């Protein structure tokens, strides 16, 4: 009933090639948009005793994007055939890399038999029709985080996260998981599916298990914000519709201001969107300096979606009050005039 390879996962979590989801966030931290937000899934898996938690959870994460139920039997058989999975399980990245390279066939093409590991990983699950169908359900890139603010923002954007931990027997009843006291543990994968800012009086993250709808709170369990790093020991991975070449560029440049190659506009990057920074005063209010401006030598900006303009309306009121106070005491006349103009004070 488990199936996450703990040792393999520890190594892959620390891989510096992982794209960092934190660089895709907002400019002023993040304030949740809801009191409780649980991202909907298309299915709830019940892995039984097959040790397929990674492929079950991975498919649950991917299905809303594909708008179809995906076959655990297909992707499990593929990973076993590639030598990336056995009866003890696999790692999160092994699954995610397979979805980038190959994809996952639909359940209607390859039926999943959870009777035992031999049946769910049967080589007969791998067919030419299944391979062709899997090619229609590939991922473009995956990003990881261990930051709660990023998890909250991803949930508000209806993104499900794939993660796991060393599962202790104290967790088996679900609810709000306690900090572990036992030494025995097993690798287990599950889905980060949202949050609740007042669950039994606690701020918690919500996770979806693959032990059927009757387990826990309709398959959910919860982890207090302050216990997240202790209980969920691995990165949380999100699949985003960003091609790998653009993802590589974003991971290096998302924290900078990018000047277009053949023009004078400067853009801040948020997610996979470019947002025109209206003027230098907005630039400074966002926490950037002129040293953060780099030219788009690779001409990647045209590949990004056009987001809303970053003008004064994009600055939180509390930040505006801070800067308005600074206008009164700025010793530099030119900068003072620039800020007054932005705040329409002249």
Short mmCIF file of C-alpha atoms in Angstrom, two decimals, residues 22-172:
data_model
loop_
_atom_site.label_atom_id
_atom_site.label_comp_id
_atom_site.label_asym_id
_atom_site.label_seq_id
_atom_site.Cartn_x
_atom_site.Cartn_y
_atom_site.Cartn_z
CA UNK A 22 9.16 29.75 -6.18
CA UNK A 23 10.54 32.08 -8.88
CA UNK A 24 7.15 32.04 -10.62
CA UNK A 25 5.27 33.67 -7.72
CA UNK A 26 4.06 37.17 -7.02
CA UNK A 27 6.04 40.27 -6.08
CA UNK A 28 4.75 40.89 -2.55
CA UNK A 29 4.57 37.40 -1.08
CA UNK A 30 1.19 35.72 -1.32
CA UNK A 31 -2.17 36.15 0.41
CA UNK A 32 -4.58 33.20 0.01
CA UNK A 33 -7.77 33.98 -1.87
CA UNK A 34 -9.91 31.56 0.14
CA UNK A 35 -10.43 30.25 3.65
CA UNK A 36 -10.63 26.71 2.29
CA UNK A 37 -9.58 25.63 -1.19
CA UNK A 38 -9.51 22.01 -2.34
CA UNK A 39 -8.62 21.49 -5.99
CA UNK A 40 -10.98 19.07 -7.72
CA UNK A 41 -9.68 15.81 -9.17
CA UNK A 42 -11.23 13.54 -11.79
CA UNK A 43 -10.67 10.37 -9.79
CA UNK A 44 -9.73 8.90 -6.42
CA UNK A 45 -7.45 5.88 -6.73
CA UNK A 46 -7.34 2.83 -4.49
CA UNK A 47 -3.94 1.21 -4.92
CA UNK A 48 -4.68 -1.68 -2.56
CA UNK A 49 -1.50 -3.64 -1.86
CA UNK A 50 0.17 -2.93 -5.23
CA UNK A 51 2.75 -0.33 -4.05
CA UNK A 52 1.72 2.00 -6.89
CA UNK A 53 1.26 5.18 -4.84
CA UNK A 54 3.54 7.17 -7.17
CA UNK A 55 1.77 6.24 -10.40
CA UNK A 56 -1.66 6.56 -8.76
CA UNK A 57 -0.89 10.01 -7.35
CA UNK A 58 0.87 11.11 -10.52
CA UNK A 59 -2.13 10.21 -12.66
CA UNK A 60 -4.52 11.98 -10.28
CA UNK A 61 -2.37 15.10 -10.67
CA UNK A 62 -2.32 14.88 -14.46
CA UNK A 63 -5.93 13.91 -15.20
CA UNK A 64 -7.59 17.36 -14.79
CA UNK A 65 -5.24 18.80 -17.42
CA UNK A 66 -5.97 15.93 -19.80
CA UNK A 67 -9.70 15.89 -18.95
CA UNK A 68 -9.70 12.10 -18.97
CA UNK A 69 -8.98 9.22 -16.55
CA UNK A 70 -5.47 7.85 -17.12
CA UNK A 71 -4.26 4.27 -16.82
CA UNK A 72 -2.15 3.32 -13.80
CA UNK A 73 -1.57 -0.05 -15.49
CA UNK A 74 -0.07 1.59 -18.57
CA UNK A 75 2.44 3.88 -16.85
CA UNK A 76 3.34 1.27 -14.19
CA UNK A 77 4.12 -1.36 -16.84
CA UNK A 78 6.14 1.21 -18.79
CA UNK A 79 8.28 2.17 -15.76
CA UNK A 80 8.87 -1.49 -14.85
CA UNK A 81 9.87 -2.23 -18.45
CA UNK A 82 12.34 0.69 -18.33
CA UNK A 83 13.86 -0.56 -15.09
CA UNK A 84 12.62 2.51 -13.20
CA UNK A 85 10.10 0.68 -10.99
CA UNK A 86 9.73 -2.64 -9.20
CA UNK A 87 7.39 -4.20 -6.64
CA UNK A 88 8.82 -1.87 -3.95
CA UNK A 89 7.92 1.23 -5.97
CA UNK A 90 9.61 4.09 -7.81
CA UNK A 91 10.38 7.81 -7.38
CA UNK A 92 8.38 10.94 -8.16
CA UNK A 93 10.83 12.09 -10.80
CA UNK A 94 10.87 8.71 -12.54
CA UNK A 95 7.13 9.11 -13.06
CA UNK A 96 7.38 12.77 -14.08
CA UNK A 97 10.21 12.18 -16.56
CA UNK A 98 8.19 9.37 -18.13
CA UNK A 99 5.24 11.73 -18.64
CA UNK A 100 7.54 14.20 -20.41
CA UNK A 101 9.21 11.55 -22.58
CA UNK A 102 6.22 9.30 -23.32
CA UNK A 103 2.98 10.35 -21.67
CA UNK A 104 0.26 8.14 -20.16
CA UNK A 105 -2.43 6.16 -21.98
CA UNK A 106 -6.10 6.58 -21.13
CA UNK A 107 -7.86 4.10 -18.84
CA UNK A 108 -10.29 3.33 -21.67
CA UNK A 109 -7.34 2.07 -23.74
CA UNK A 110 -5.50 0.12 -21.01
CA UNK A 111 -7.57 -1.13 -18.07
CA UNK A 112 -5.85 -1.05 -14.67
CA UNK A 113 -6.01 -4.28 -12.64
CA UNK A 114 -5.14 -3.59 -8.96
CA UNK A 115 -5.37 -7.27 -7.91
CA UNK A 116 -1.60 -7.41 -7.26
CA UNK A 117 1.64 -5.85 -8.53
CA UNK A 118 2.04 -8.50 -11.22
CA UNK A 119 -1.34 -7.66 -12.73
CA UNK A 120 -0.95 -3.86 -12.55
CA UNK A 121 2.52 -4.07 -14.16
CA UNK A 122 1.78 -6.84 -16.66
CA UNK A 123 3.86 -6.34 -19.85
CA UNK A 124 0.66 -7.04 -21.80
CA UNK A 125 -0.47 -3.58 -20.67
CA UNK A 126 2.03 -2.12 -23.14
CA UNK A 127 0.45 -2.05 -26.59
CA UNK A 128 1.08 -0.07 -29.74
CA UNK A 129 -2.34 1.54 -29.40
CA UNK A 130 -1.55 2.49 -25.80
CA UNK A 131 1.82 3.96 -26.78
CA UNK A 132 0.22 6.08 -29.50
CA UNK A 133 -2.51 7.24 -27.13
CA UNK A 134 0.04 8.06 -24.40
CA UNK A 135 1.76 10.42 -26.84
CA UNK A 136 -1.37 12.60 -26.67
CA UNK A 137 -0.94 13.02 -22.90
CA UNK A 138 2.59 14.26 -22.31
CA UNK A 139 3.79 16.90 -19.86
CA UNK A 140 5.98 19.81 -20.92
CA UNK A 141 7.89 20.55 -17.71
CA UNK A 142 7.68 20.09 -13.95
CA UNK A 143 8.62 22.49 -11.14
CA UNK A 144 9.25 21.90 -7.45
CA UNK A 145 8.89 23.81 -4.19
CA UNK A 146 9.06 23.40 -0.42
CA UNK A 147 7.56 26.84 0.25
CA UNK A 148 4.07 27.12 1.74
CA UNK A 149 3.30 30.43 -0.01
CA UNK A 150 3.95 28.79 -3.37
CA UNK A 151 1.71 25.86 -2.42
CA UNK A 152 -1.10 28.26 -1.48
CA UNK A 153 -0.77 30.16 -4.75
CA UNK A 154 -0.66 26.97 -6.80
CA UNK A 155 -3.84 25.74 -5.10
CA UNK A 156 -5.61 29.03 -5.82
CA UNK A 157 -4.56 28.54 -9.46
CA UNK A 158 -6.11 25.03 -9.41
CA UNK A 159 -2.77 23.22 -9.60
CA UNK A 160 -2.29 19.85 -7.90
CA UNK A 161 1.13 18.96 -6.48
CA UNK A 162 2.83 15.55 -6.44
CA UNK A 163 4.85 14.79 -3.32
CA UNK A 164 5.57 12.16 -0.66
CA UNK A 165 7.14 11.37 2.67
CA UNK A 166 8.33 8.71 5.08
CA UNK A 167 4.93 7.42 6.20
CA UNK A 168 4.62 6.41 9.87
CA UNK A 169 1.93 4.23 11.44
CA UNK A 170 0.61 7.26 13.38
CA UNK A 171 -0.64 8.64 10.06
CA UNK A 172 -2.85 5.68 9.14
#
